[in-house]
Coordinates of C-alpha atoms and ligand atoms in Angstrom, one line a residue:
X415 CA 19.7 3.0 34.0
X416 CA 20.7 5.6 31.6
X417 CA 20.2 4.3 27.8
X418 CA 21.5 5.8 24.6
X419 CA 18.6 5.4 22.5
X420 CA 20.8 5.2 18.3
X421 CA 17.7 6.4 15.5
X422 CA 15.4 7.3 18.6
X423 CA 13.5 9.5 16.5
X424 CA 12.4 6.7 14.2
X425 CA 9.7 4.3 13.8
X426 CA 10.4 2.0 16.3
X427 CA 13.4 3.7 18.3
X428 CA 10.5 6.5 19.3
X429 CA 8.4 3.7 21.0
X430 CA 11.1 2.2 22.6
X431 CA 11.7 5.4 23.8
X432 CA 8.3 5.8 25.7
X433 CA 8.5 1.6 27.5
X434 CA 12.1 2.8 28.7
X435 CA 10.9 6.0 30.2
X436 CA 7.8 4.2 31.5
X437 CA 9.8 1.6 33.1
X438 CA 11.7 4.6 35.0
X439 CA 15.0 4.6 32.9
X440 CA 16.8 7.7 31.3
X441 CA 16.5 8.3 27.6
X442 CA 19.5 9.9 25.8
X443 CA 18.7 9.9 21.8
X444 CA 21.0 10.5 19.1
X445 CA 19.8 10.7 15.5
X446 CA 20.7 12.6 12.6
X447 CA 17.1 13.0 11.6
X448 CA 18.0 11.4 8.1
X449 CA 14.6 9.7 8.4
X450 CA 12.9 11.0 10.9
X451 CA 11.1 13.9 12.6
X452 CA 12.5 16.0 16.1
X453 CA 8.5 16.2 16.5
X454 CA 8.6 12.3 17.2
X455 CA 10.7 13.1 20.4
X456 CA 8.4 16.4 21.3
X457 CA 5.7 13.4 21.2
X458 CA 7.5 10.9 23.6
X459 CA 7.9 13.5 25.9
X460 CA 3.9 14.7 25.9
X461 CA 3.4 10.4 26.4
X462 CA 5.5 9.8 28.9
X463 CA 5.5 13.4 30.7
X464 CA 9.1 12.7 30.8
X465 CA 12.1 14.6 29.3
X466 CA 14.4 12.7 26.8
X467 CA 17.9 14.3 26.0
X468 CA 17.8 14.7 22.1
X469 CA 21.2 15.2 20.4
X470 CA 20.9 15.9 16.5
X471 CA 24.4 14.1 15.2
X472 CA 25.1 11.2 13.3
X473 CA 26.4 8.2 14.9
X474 CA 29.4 8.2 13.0
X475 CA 30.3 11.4 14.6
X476 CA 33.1 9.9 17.1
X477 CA 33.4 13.9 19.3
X478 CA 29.6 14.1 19.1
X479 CA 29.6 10.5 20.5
X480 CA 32.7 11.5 23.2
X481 CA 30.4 14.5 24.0
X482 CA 27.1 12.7 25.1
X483 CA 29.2 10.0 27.0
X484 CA 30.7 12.4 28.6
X485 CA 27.9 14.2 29.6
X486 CA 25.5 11.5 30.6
X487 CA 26.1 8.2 32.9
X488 CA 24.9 5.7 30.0
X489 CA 24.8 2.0 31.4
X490 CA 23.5 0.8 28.2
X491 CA 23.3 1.5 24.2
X492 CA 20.3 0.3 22.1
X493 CA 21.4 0.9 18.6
X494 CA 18.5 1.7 16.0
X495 CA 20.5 4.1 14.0
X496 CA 20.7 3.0 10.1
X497 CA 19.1 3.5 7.1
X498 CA 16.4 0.7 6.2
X499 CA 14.9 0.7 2.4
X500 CA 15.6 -2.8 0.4
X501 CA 15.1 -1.4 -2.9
X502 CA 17.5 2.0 -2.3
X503 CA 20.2 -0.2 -0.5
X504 CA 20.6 -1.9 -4.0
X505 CA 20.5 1.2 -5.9
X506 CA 23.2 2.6 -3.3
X507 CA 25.3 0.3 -1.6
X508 CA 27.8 1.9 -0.7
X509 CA 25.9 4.5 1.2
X510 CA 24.1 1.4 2.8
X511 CA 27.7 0.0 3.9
X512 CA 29.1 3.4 5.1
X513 CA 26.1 4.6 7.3
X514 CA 25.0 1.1 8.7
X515 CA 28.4 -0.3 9.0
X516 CA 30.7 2.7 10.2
X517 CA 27.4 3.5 12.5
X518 CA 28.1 0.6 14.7
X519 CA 31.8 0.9 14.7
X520 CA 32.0 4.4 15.8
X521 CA 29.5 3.2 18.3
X522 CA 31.4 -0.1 19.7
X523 CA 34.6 2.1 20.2
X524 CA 33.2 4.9 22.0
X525 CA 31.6 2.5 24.2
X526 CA 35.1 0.2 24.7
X527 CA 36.8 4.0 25.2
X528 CA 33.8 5.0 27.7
X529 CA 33.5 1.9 29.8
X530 CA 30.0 1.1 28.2
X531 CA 29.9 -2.4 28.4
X532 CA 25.7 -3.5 26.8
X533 CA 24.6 -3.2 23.3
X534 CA 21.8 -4.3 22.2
X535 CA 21.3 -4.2 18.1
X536 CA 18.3 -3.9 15.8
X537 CA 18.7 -6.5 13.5
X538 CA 16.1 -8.5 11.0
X539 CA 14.6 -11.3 9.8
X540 CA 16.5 -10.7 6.5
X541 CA 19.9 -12.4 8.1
X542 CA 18.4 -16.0 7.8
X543 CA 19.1 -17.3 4.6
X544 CA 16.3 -18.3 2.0
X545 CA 16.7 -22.2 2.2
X546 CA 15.7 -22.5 6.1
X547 CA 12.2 -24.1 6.9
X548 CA 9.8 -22.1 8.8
X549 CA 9.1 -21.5 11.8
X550 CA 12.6 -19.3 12.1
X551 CA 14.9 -20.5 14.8
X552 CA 17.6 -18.3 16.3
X553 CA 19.9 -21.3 15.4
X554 CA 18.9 -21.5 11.8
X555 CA 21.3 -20.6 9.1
X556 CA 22.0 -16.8 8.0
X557 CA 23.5 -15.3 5.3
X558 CA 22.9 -15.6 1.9
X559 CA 21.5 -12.2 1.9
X560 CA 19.5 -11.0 -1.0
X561 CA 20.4 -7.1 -1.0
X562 CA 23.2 -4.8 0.7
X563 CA 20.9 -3.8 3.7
X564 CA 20.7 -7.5 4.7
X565 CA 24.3 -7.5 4.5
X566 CA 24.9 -4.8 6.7
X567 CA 22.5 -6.4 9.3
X568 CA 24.6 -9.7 9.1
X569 CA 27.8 -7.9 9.2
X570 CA 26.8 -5.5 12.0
X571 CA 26.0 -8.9 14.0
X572 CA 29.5 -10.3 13.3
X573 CA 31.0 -7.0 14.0
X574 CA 29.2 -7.2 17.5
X575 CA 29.9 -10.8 18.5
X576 CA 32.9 -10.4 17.6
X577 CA 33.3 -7.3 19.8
X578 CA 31.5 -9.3 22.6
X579 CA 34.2 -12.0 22.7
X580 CA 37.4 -9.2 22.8
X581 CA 36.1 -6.6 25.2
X582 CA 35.8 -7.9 28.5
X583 CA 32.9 -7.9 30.7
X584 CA 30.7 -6.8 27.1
X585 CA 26.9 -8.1 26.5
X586 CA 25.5 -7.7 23.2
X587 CA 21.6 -8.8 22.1
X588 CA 21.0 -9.0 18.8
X589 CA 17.4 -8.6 18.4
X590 CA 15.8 -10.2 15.1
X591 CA 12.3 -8.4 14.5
X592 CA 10.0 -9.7 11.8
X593 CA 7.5 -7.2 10.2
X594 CA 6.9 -3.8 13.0
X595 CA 3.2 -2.6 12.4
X596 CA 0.8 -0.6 14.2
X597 CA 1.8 2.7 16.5
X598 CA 1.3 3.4 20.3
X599 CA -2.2 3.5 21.4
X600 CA -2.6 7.5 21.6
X601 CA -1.9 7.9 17.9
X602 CA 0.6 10.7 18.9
X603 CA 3.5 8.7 17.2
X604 CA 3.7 6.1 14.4
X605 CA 5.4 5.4 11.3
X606 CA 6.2 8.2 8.8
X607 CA 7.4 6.6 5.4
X608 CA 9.4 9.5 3.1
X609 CA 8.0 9.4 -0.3
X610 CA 6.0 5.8 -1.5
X611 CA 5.8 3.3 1.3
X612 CA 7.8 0.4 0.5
X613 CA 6.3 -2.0 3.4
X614 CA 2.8 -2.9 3.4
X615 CA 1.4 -1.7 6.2
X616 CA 2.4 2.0 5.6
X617 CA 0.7 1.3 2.5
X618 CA -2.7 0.2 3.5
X619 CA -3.5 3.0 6.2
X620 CA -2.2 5.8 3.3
X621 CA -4.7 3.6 0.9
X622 CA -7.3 4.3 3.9
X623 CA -6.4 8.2 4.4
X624 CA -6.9 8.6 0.4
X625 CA -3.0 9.6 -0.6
X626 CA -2.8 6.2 -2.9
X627 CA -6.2 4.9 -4.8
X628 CA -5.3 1.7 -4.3
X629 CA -2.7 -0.9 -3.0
X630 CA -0.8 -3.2 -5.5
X631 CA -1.0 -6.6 -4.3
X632 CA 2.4 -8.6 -5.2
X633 CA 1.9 -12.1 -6.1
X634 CA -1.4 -14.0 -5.6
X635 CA 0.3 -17.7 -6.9
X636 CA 2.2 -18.3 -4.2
X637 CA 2.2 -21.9 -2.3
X638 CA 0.5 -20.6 0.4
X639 CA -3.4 -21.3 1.2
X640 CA -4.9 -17.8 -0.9
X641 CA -1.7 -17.2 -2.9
X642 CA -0.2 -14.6 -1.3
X643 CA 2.4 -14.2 0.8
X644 CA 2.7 -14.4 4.6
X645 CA 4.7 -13.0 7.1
X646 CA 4.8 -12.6 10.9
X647 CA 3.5 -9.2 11.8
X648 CA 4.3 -7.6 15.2
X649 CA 2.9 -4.7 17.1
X650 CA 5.4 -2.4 17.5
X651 CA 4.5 -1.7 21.4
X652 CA 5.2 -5.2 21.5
X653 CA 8.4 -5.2 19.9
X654 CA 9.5 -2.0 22.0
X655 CA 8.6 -4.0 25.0
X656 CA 11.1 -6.8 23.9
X657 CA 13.8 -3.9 24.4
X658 CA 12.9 -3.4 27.6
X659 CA 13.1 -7.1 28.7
X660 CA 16.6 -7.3 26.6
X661 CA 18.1 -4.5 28.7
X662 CA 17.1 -6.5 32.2
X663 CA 18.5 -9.6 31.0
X664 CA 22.0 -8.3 29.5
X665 CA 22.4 -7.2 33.5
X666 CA 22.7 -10.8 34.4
X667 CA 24.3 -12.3 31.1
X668 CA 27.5 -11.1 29.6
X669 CA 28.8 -12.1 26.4
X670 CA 26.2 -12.9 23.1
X671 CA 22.6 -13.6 22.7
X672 CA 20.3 -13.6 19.7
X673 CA 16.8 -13.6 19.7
X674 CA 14.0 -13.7 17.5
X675 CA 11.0 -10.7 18.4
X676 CA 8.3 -12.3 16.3
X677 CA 4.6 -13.5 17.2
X678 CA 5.3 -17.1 15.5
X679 CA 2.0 -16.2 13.6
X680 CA 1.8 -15.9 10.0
X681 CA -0.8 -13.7 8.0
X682 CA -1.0 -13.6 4.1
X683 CA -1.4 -10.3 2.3
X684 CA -5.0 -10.5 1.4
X685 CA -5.6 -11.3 5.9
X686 CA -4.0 -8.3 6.2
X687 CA -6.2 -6.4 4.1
X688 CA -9.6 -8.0 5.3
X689 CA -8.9 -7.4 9.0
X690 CA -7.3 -3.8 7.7
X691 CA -11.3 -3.0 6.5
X692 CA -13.3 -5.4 9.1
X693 CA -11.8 -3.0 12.0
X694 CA -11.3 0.1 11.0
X695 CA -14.2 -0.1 8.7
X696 CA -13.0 0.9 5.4
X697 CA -12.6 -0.6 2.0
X698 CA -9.2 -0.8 0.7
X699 CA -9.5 -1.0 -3.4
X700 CA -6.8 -3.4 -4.4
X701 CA -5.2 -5.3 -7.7
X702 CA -3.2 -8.3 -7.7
X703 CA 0.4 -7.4 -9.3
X704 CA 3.5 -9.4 -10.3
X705 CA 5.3 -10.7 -7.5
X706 CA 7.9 -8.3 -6.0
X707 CA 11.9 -9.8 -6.6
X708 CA 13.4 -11.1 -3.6
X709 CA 10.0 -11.8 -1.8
X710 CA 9.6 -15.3 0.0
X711 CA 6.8 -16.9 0.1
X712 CA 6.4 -17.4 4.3
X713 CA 8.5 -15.7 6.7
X714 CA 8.0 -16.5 10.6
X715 CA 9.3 -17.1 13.9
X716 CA 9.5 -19.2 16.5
X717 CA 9.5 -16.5 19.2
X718 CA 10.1 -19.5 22.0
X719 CA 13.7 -18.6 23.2
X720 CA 12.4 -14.8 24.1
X721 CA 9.7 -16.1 25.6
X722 CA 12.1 -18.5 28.1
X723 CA 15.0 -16.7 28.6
X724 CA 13.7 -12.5 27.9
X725 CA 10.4 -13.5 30.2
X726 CA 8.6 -11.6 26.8
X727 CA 5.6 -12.5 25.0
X728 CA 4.2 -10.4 22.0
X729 CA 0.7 -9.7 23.7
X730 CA -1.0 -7.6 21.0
X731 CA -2.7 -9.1 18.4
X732 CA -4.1 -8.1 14.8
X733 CA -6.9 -6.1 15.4
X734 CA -5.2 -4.0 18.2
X735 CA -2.2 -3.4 15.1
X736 CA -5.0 -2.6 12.4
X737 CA -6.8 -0.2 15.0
X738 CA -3.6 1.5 16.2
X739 CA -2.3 1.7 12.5
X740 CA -5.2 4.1 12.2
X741 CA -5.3 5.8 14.9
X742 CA -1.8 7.2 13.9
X743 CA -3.1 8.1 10.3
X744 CA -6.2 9.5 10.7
X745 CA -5.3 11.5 13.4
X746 CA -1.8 12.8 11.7
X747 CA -3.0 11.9 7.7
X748 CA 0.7 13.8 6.3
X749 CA 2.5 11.9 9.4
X750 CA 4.9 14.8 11.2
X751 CA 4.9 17.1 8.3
X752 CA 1.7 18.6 9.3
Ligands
NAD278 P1 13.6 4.5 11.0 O1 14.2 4.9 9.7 O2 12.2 5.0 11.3 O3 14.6 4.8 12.2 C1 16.0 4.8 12.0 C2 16.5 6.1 12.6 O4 17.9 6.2 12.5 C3 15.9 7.4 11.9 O5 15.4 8.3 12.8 C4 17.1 8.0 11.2 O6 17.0 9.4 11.1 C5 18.2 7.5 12.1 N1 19.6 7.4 11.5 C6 19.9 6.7 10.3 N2 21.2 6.7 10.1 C7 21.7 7.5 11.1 C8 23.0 7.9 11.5 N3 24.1 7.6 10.7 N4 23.2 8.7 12.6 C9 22.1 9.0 13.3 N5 20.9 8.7 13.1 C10 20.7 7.9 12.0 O7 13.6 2.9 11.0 P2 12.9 1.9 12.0 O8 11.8 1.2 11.3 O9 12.6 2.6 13.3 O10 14.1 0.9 12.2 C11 15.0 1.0 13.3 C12 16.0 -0.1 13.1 O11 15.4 -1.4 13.1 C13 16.8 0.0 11.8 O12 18.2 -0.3 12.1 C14 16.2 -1.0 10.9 O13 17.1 -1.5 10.0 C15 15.8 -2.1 11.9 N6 14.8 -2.9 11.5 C16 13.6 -2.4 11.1 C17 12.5 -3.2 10.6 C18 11.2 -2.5 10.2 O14 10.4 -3.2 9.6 N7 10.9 -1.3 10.5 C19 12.7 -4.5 10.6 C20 13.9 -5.1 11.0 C21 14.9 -4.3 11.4
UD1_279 C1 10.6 -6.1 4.0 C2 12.0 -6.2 3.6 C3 12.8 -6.8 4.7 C4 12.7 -6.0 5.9 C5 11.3 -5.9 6.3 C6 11.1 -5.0 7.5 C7 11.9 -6.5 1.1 C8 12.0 -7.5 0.0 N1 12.0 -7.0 2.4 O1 10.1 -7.3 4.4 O2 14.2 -6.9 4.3 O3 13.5 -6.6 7.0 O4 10.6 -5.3 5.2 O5 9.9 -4.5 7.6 O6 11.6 -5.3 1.0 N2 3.3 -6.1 -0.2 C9 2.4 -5.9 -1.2 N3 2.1 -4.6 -1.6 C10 2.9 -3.6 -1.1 C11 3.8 -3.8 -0.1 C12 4.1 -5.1 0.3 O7 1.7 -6.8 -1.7 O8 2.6 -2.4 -1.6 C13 3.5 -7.5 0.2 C14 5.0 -8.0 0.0 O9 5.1 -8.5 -1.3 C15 5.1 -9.0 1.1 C16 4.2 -8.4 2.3 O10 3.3 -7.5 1.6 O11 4.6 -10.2 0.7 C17 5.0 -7.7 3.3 O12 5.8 -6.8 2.7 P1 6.7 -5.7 3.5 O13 5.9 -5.0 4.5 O14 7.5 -5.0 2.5 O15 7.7 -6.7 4.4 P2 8.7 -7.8 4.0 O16 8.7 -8.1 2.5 O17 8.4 -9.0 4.9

């Protein structure tokens, strides 16, 4: 099948990107490159051996989206396109709201319009609302969203069930990922933050390559067993994988499904630093700092309804995420822009 890969130049669209082309289906990407590099594509290609048909538009381009449907037999759309920073989403909402929002509406008409019936959408862990108890069920209650970007996750998701129930014959998956680390095996493509990494990971590995002396730890009296917080990390090969397994089951189901891509294993901060050093063999300097706003205390899944219904398992585990992590940064320490 034919996908049109939305953001497929970014962190995680990129290794979706290689799965698909590994499991024998066409890439077409579209991405403004608002975040990302073209080099990231150049890089799927030299992985996979494969070509991927890169368009440089925005998503809220409806001709540039007329074009490439046009063009190109797409049986499905997997929609990674948005803009992803907590902190600037607050700073700049309505930015958030335009580019997230109008994104997936210029992107559910052109597919009604084009007879493109499966959509599956990157959503987060942020939809469930603060007062659920862990593990995270795809059943358990969202909203309540802390900051605009949540909101635009949670409203994208209305905005596609809702589209699922009008349009006949549609199938939308809304994937829920908890925290993406880690990079494909060959270190030929990983995560390039713009500016200070806001996410921990990103942080750690640019601790390790020496661009930051050392990495602020937020929080060390939380109720959780050494006081800082956990959350449930997930290779992103992993995560990419769940894509693939999304697309083969929205052949047989129409209408909507939610799922949670998690391992349903929680690390704290400070396990992530350890096995950080204990693997790759380097010390991390760190300081314990105030807590970070909006941070909650444990965050993970219960990944059991993927597991039943997708047939997918997360089947990388913490050392394989550290290892690849730096792989990717020692072998490309400035990211793309070298
Ligand atoms: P990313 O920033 O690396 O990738 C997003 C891509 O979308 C970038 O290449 C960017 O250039 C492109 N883009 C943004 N707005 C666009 C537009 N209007 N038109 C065309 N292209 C546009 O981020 P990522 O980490 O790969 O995340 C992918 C998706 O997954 C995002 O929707 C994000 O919100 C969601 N998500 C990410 C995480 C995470 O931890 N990385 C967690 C949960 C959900
Ligand atoms: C963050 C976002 C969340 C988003 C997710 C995707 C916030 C508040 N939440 O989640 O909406 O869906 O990324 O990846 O931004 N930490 C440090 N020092 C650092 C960076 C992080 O101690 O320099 C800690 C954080 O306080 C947190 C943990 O590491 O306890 C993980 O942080 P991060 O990688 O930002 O992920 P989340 O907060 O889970």
């Amino acid at each position: 099948m034919n996908v049109l890969v939305t953001g497929g130049a970014g962190y995680i669209g990129s290794h979706t990107c290689v799965e698909l082309l590994n499991k024998g289906h066409g890439v077409v990407v579209i991405d403004n490159l608002v975040n990302s590099s073209a080099k990231a594509i150049e890089r799927v290609e030299q992985i996979t051996g494969k070509h991927v048909d890169f368009y440089e538009n925005d998503v809220r381009d409806r001709a540039a989206l007329d074009r490439i449907f046009e063009k190109h037999d797409i049986g499905a759309a997997i929609h990674f396109a948005g803009l992803k920073a907590v902190g600037e989403s607050v700073q700049m909402p309505l930015e958030y709201y335009d580019n997230n929002l109008f994104s997936t509406v210029r992107l559910c008409e052109a597919m009604r319009d084009h007879g493109v019936k499966n959509i599956i959408f990157s959503s987060s862990a942020t939809v469930y609302s603060g007062t659920n108890q862990m593990p995270l069920r795809e059943t358990d209650v969202t909203g309540m969203c802390t900051n605009p970007y949540g909101w635009t996750k949670y409203m994208s998701e209305q905005i596609l069930r809702d589209s699922a129930k009008a349009i006949e014959d549609w199938s939308v998956v809304l994937l829920r990922y908890f925290n993406p680390i880690g990079a494909h095996s060959s270190g030929l493509i990983g995560e390039d933050p713009r500016g200070i990494p806001n996410n921990l990971m990103p942080f750690i590995s640019q601790v390790a390559i020496g661009r930051r002396d050392h990495l602020n730890i937020f929080g060390n009296d939380y109720d959780t067993p050494d006081g800082t917080c956990i959350r449930d990390y997930i290779h992103v090969t992993d995560l990419a994988r769940g894509h693939v397994a999304a697309i083969d089951y929205m052949v047989e189901h129409r209408g909507e499904s939610v799922f949670n891509l998690g391992t349903g294993i929680g690390y704290s901060v400070l396990d992530m630093v350890k096995a950080f050093e204990r693997v790759n063999g380097i010390k991390i300097p760190y300081e314990f700092a105030p807590r970070r706003a909006g941070d909650l205390p444990k965050l993970y899944s219960n990944p059991d309804k993927s597991a039943e219904l997708l047939g997918w398992k997360a089947e990388y585990d913490l050392d394989d995420m550290c290892r690849d992590t730096w792989a990717w940064q020692s072998k490309n320490p400035m990211g793309y822009g070298e």
